[in-house]
PDB file of C-alpha atoms in Angstrom:
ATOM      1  CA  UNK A 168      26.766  13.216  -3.603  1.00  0.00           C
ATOM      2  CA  UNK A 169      28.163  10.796  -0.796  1.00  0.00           C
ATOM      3  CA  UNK A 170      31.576  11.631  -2.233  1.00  0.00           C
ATOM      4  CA  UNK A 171      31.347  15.334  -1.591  1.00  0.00           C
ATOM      5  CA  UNK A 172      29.249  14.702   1.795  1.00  0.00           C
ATOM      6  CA  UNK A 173      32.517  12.602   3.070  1.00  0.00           C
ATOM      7  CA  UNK A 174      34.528  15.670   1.835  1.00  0.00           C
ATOM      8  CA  UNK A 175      32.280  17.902   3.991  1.00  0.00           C
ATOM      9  CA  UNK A 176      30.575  19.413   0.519  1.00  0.00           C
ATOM     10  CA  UNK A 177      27.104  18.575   1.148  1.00  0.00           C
ATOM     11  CA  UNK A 178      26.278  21.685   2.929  1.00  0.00           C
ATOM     12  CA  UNK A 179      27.486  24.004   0.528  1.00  0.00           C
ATOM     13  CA  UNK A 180      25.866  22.246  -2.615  1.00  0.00           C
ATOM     14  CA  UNK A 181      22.600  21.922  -0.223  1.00  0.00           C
ATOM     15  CA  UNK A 182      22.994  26.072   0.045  1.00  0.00           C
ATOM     16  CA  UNK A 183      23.814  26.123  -4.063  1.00  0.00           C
ATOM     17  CA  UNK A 184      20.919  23.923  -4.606  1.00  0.00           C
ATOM     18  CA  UNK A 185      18.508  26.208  -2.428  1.00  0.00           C
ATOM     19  CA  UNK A 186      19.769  29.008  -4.141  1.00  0.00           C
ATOM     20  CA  UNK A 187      19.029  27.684  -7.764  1.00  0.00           C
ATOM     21  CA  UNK A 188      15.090  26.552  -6.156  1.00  0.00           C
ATOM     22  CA  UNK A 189      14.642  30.109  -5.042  1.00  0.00           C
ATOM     23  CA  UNK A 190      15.680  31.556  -8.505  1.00  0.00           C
ATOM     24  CA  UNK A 191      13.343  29.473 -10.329  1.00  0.00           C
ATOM     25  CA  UNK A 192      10.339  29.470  -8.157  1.00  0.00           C
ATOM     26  CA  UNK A 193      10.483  32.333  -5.314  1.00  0.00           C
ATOM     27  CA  UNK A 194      10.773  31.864  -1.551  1.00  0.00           C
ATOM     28  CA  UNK A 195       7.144  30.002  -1.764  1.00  0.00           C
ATOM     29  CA  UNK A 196       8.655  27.784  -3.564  1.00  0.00           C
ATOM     30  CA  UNK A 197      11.104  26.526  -1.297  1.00  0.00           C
ATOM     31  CA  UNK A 198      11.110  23.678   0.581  1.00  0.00           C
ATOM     32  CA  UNK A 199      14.469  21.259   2.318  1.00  0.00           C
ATOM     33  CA  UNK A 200      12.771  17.747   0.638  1.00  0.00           C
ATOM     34  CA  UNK A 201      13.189  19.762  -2.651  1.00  0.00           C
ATOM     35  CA  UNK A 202      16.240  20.659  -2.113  1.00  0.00           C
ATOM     36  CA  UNK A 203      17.234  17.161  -1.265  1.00  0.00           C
ATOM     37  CA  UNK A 204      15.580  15.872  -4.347  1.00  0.00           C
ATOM     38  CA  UNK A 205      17.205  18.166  -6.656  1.00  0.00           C
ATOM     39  CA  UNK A 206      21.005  17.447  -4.756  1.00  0.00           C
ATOM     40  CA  UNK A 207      19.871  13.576  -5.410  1.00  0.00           C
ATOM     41  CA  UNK A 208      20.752  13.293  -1.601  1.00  0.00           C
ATOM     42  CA  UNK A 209      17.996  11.180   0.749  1.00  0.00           C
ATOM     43  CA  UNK A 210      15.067  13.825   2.253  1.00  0.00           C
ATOM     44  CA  UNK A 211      16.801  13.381   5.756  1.00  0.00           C
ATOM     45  CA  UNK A 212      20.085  14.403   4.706  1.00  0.00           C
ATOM     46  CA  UNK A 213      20.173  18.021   4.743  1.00  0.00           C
ATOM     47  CA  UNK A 214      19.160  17.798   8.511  1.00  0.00           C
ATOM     48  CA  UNK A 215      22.716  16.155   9.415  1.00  0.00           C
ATOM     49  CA  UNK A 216      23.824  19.695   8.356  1.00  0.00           C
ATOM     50  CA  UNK A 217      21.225  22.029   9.298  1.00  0.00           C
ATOM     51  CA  UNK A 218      18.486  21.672  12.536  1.00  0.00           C
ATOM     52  CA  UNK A 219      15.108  22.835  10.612  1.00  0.00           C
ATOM     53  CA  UNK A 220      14.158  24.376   7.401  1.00  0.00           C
ATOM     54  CA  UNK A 221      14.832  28.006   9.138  1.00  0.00           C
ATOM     55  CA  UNK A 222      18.557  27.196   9.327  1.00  0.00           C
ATOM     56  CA  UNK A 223      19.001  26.298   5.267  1.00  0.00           C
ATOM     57  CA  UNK A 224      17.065  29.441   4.821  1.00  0.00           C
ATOM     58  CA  UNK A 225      19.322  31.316   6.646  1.00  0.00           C
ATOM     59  CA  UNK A 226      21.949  29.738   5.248  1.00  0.00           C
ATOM     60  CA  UNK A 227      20.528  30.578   1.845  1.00  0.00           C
ATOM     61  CA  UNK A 228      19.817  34.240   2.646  1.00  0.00           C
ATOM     62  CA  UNK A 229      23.464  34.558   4.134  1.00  0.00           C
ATOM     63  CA  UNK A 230      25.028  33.350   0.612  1.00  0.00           C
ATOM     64  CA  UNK A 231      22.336  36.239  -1.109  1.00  0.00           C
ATOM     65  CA  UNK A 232      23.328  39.095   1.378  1.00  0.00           C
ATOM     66  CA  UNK A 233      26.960  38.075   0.434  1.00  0.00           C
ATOM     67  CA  UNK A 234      26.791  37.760  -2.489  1.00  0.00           C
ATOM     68  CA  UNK A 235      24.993  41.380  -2.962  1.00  0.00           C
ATOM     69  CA  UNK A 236      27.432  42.623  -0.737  1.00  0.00           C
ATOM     70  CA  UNK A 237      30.182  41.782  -3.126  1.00  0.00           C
ATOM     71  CA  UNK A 238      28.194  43.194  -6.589  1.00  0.00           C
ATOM     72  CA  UNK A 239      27.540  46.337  -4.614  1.00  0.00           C
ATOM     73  CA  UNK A 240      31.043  47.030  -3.856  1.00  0.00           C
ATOM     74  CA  UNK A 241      32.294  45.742  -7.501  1.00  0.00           C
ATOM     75  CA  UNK A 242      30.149  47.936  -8.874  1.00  0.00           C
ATOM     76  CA  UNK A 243      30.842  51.098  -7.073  1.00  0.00           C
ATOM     77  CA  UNK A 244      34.748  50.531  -7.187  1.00  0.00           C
ATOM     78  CA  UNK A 245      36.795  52.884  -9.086  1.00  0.00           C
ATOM     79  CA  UNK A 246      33.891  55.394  -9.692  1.00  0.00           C
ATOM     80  CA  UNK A 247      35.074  58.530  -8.857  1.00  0.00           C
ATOM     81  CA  UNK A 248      31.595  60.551  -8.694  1.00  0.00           C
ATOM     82  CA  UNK A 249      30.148  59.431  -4.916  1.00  0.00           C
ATOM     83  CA  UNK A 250      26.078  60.134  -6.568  1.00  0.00           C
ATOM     84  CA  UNK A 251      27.370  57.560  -9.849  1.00  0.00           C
ATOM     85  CA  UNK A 252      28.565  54.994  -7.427  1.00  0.00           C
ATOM     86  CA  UNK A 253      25.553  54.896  -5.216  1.00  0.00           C
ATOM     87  CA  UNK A 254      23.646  55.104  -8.388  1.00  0.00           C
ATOM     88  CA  UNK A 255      25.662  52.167  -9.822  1.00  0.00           C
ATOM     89  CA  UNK A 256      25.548  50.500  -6.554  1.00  0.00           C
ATOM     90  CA  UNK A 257      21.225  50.140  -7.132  1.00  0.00           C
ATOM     91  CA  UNK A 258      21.432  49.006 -10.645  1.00  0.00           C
ATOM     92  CA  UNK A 259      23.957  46.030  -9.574  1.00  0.00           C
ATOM     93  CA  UNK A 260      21.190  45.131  -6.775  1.00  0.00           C
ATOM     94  CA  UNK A 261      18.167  45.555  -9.552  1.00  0.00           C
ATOM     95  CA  UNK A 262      20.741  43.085 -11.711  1.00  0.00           C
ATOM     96  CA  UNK A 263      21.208  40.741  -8.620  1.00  0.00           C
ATOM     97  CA  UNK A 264      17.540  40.325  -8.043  1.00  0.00           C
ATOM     98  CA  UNK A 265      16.424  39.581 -11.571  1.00  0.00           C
ATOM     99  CA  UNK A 266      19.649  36.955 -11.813  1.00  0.00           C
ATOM    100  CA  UNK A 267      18.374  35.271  -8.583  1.00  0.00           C
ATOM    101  CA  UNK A 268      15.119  36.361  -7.851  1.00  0.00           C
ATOM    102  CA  UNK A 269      16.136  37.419  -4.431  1.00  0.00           C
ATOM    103  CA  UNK A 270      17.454  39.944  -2.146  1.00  0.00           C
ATOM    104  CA  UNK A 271      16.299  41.937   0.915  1.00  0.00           C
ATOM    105  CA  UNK A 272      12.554  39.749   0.246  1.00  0.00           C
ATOM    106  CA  UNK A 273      14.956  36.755   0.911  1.00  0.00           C
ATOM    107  CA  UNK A 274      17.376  38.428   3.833  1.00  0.00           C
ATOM    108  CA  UNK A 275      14.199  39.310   5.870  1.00  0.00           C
ATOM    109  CA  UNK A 276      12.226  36.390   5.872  1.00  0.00           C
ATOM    110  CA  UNK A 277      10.105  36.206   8.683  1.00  0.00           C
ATOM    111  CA  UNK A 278      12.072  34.580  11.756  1.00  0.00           C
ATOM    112  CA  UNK A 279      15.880  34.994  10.417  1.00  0.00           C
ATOM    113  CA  UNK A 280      17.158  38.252  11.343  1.00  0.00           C
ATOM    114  CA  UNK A 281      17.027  39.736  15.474  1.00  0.00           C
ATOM    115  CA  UNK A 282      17.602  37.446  18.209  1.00  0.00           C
ATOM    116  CA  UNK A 283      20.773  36.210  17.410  1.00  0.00           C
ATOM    117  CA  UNK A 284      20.412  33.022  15.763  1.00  0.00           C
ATOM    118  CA  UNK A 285      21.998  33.572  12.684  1.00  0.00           C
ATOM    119  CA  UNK A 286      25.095  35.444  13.795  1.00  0.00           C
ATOM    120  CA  UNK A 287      26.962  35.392   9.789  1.00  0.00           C
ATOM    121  CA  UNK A 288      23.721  36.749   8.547  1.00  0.00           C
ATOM    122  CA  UNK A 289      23.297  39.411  10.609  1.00  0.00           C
ATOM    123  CA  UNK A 290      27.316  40.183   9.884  1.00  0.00           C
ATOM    124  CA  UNK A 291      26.557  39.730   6.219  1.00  0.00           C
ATOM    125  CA  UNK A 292      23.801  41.799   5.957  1.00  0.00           C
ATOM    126  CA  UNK A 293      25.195  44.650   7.994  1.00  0.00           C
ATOM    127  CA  UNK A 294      28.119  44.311   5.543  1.00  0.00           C
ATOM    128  CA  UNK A 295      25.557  44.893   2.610  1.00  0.00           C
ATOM    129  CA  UNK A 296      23.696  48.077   4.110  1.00  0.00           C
ATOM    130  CA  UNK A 297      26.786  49.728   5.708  1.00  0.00           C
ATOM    131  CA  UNK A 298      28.035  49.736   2.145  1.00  0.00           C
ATOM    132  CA  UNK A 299      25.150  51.095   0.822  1.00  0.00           C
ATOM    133  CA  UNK A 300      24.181  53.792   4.408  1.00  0.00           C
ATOM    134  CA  UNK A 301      28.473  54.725   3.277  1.00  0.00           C
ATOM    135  CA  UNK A 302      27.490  55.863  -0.146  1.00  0.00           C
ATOM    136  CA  UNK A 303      24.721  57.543   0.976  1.00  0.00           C
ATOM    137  CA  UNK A 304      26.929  59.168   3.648  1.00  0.00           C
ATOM    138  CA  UNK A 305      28.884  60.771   0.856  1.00  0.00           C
ATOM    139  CA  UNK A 306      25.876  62.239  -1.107  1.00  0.00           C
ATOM    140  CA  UNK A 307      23.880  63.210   1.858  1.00  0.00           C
ATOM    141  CA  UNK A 308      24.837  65.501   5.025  1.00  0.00           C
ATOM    142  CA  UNK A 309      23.091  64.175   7.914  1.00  0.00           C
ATOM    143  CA  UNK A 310      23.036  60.401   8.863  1.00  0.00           C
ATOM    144  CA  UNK A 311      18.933  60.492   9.066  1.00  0.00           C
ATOM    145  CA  UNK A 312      18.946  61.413   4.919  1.00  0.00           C
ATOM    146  CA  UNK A 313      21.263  58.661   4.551  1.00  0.00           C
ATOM    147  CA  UNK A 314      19.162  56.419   5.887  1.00  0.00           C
ATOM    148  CA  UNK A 315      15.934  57.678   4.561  1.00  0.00           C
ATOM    149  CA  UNK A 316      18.049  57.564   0.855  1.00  0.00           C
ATOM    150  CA  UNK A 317      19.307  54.381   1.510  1.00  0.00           C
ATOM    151  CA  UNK A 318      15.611  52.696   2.331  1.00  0.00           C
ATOM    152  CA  UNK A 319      14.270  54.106  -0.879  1.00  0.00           C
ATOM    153  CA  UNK A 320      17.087  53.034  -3.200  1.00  0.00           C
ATOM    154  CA  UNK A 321      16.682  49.634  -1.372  1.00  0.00           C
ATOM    155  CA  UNK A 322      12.684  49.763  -2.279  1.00  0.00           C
ATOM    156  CA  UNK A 323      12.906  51.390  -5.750  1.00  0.00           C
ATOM    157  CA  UNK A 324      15.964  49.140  -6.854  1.00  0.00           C
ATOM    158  CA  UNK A 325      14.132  46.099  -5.727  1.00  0.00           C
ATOM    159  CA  UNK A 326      11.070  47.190  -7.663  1.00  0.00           C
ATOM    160  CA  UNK A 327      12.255  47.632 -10.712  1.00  0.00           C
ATOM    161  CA  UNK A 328      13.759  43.800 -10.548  1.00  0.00           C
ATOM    162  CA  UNK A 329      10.696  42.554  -9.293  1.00  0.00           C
ATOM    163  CA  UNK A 330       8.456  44.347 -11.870  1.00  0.00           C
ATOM    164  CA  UNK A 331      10.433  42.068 -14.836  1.00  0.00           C
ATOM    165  CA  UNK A 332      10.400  38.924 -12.407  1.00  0.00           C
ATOM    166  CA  UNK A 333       6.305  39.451 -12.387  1.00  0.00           C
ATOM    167  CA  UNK A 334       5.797  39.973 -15.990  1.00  0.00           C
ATOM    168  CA  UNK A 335       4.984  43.763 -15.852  1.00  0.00           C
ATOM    169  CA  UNK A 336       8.667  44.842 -17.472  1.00  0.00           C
ATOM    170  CA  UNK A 337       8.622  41.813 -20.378  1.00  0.00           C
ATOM    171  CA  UNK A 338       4.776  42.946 -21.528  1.00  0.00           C
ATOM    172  CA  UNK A 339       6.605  46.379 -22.952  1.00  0.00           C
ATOM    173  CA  UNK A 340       9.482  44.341 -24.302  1.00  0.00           C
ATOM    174  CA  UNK A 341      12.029  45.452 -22.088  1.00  0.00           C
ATOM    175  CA  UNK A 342      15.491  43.002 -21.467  1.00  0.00           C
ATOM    176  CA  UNK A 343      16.999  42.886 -18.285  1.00  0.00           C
ATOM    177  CA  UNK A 344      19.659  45.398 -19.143  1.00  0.00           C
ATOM    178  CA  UNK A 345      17.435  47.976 -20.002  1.00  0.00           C
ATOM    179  CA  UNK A 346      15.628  47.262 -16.688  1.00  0.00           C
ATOM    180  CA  UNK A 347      19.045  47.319 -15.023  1.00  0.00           C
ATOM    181  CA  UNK A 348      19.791  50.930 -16.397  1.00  0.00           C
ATOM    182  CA  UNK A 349      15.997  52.370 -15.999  1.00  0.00           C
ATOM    183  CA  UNK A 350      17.120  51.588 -12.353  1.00  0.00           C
ATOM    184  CA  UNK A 351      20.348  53.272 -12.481  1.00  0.00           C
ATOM    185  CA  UNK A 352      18.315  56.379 -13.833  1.00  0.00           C
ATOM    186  CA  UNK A 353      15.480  56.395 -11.038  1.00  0.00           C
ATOM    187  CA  UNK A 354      18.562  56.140  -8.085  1.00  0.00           C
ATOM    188  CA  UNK A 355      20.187  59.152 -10.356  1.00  0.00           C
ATOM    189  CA  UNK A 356      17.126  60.837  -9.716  1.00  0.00           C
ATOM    190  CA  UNK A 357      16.460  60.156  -6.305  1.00  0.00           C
ATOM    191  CA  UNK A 358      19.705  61.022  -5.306  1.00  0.00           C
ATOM    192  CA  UNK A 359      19.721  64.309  -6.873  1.00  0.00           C
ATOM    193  CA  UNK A 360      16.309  65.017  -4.904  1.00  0.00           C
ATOM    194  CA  UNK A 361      18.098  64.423  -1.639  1.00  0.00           C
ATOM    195  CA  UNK A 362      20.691  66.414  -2.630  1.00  0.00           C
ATOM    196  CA  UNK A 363      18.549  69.728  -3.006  1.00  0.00           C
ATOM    197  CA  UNK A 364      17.034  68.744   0.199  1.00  0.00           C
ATOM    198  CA  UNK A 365      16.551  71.585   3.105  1.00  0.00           C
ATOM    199  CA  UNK A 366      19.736  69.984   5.365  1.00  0.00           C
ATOM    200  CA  UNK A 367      21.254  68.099   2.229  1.00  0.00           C
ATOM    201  CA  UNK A 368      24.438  68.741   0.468  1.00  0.00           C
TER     202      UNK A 368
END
C-alpha cells in the first residue's frame, strides 16, 4: 500500500475499500479505521486524503451515484420503447443495490448532499436523476408526473433490492435475477398507471 500511496492510489483503493465495507455490512457498518484496516494502511492514513469520515463517505456515495448513473444509461441504451427503457432503467438500479447494497440510502446520508460541500456528488447525482426525470419525460406529459413517476420508481426499485438484502425475498426462494425482473414488472406497471393518468400521455 505505500507503493500505490507514492503513486497517488491510496485514495481511490481507500474509496474501493469503503465500497466493499458498505456491501458487506450496510452504511452502519462503516467506519474510516475499518477501512484502513482492511487497505492494511495505518488508522491515520486515510485522513492525509480526506478531512473527516463525512468526506470518505462522500467520496464513497459519489463512486455509487456514478456508478448507477452509468448502469442506468447502459441499460436503457438501444431500447427503442421509452416505457421499456425506464422500466429497464429500475431493474438495473434494483440489480445495483443488491450487488452493493447501496444506492439513494447511501447518496443521501445525512450531512452529504445541500450546502455545497461535495460539489462531484451533487454533479453525480444530478447526472443519475436527470437520466431517470428524462425517461420519465418521455412516458409522462407534464414535468410534475415525471417527477412524481420518477420518486416512486426510485422507492419501489429500491424496495424490491432491499427486501432480498433483508432476508424477506430469499425466505420464498427467490435469486437475485428473479428479484431483478419482479422489479422490471412493478416499474412496467407503474408506468402504465401514469400513463392513463387524467393529464398523462
Amino acid at each position: 500500500m505505500g507503493d500505490r500511496y507514492h503513486r497517488g492510489e491510496l485514495r481511490d483503493e481507500l474509496v474501493r475499500v469503503a465500497l466493499d465495507l458498505i456491501a458487506e455490512q450496510g452504511v452502519a457498518g462503516f467506519s474510516v479505521a475499518e477501512v484502513a484496516r482492511r487497505a492494511q494502511v495505518s488508522p491515520g492514513a486515510p485522513y492525509r486524503h480526506f478531512a473527516e469520515r463525512e468526506s470518505l463517505l462522500a467520496a464513497v456515495a459519489t463512486a455509487v451515484a456514478r456508478q448507477l448513473a452509468d448502469r442506468v444509461a447502459e441499460a436503457a441504451d438501444g431500447i427503442a420503447d421509452p416505457a421499456e427503457a425506464l422500466a429497464a432503467a429500475a431493474g438495473a438500479y434494483t440489480d445495483y443495490v443488491i450487488e452493493r447494497r447501496a444506492g439513494m440510502n447511501v447518496i443521501y446520508t445525512d450531512g452529504l448532499q445541500g450546502g455545497g460541500a461535495y460539489t462531484e456528488l451533487h454533479d453525480q447525482t444530478r447526472r443519475l436523476t436527470d437520466q431517470f426525470l428524462m425517461l420519465c419525460l418521455a412516458v409522462t406529459d407534464r414535468p410534475e408526473n415525471a417527477l412524481e413517476l420518477m420518486e416512486q420508481l426510485f422507492t419501489q426499485a429500491h424496495g424490491y433490492g432491499m427486501f432480498w438484502i433483508d432476508g424477506v425475498f430469499t425466505k420464498h426462494g427467490y435469486t437475485p435475477e428473479l428479484v431483478v425482473r419482479k422489479s422490471v414488472a412493478a416499474a412496467r406497471l407503474t408506468i402504465e398507471g401514469h400513463r392513463h393518468q387524467p393529464g398523462t400521455v
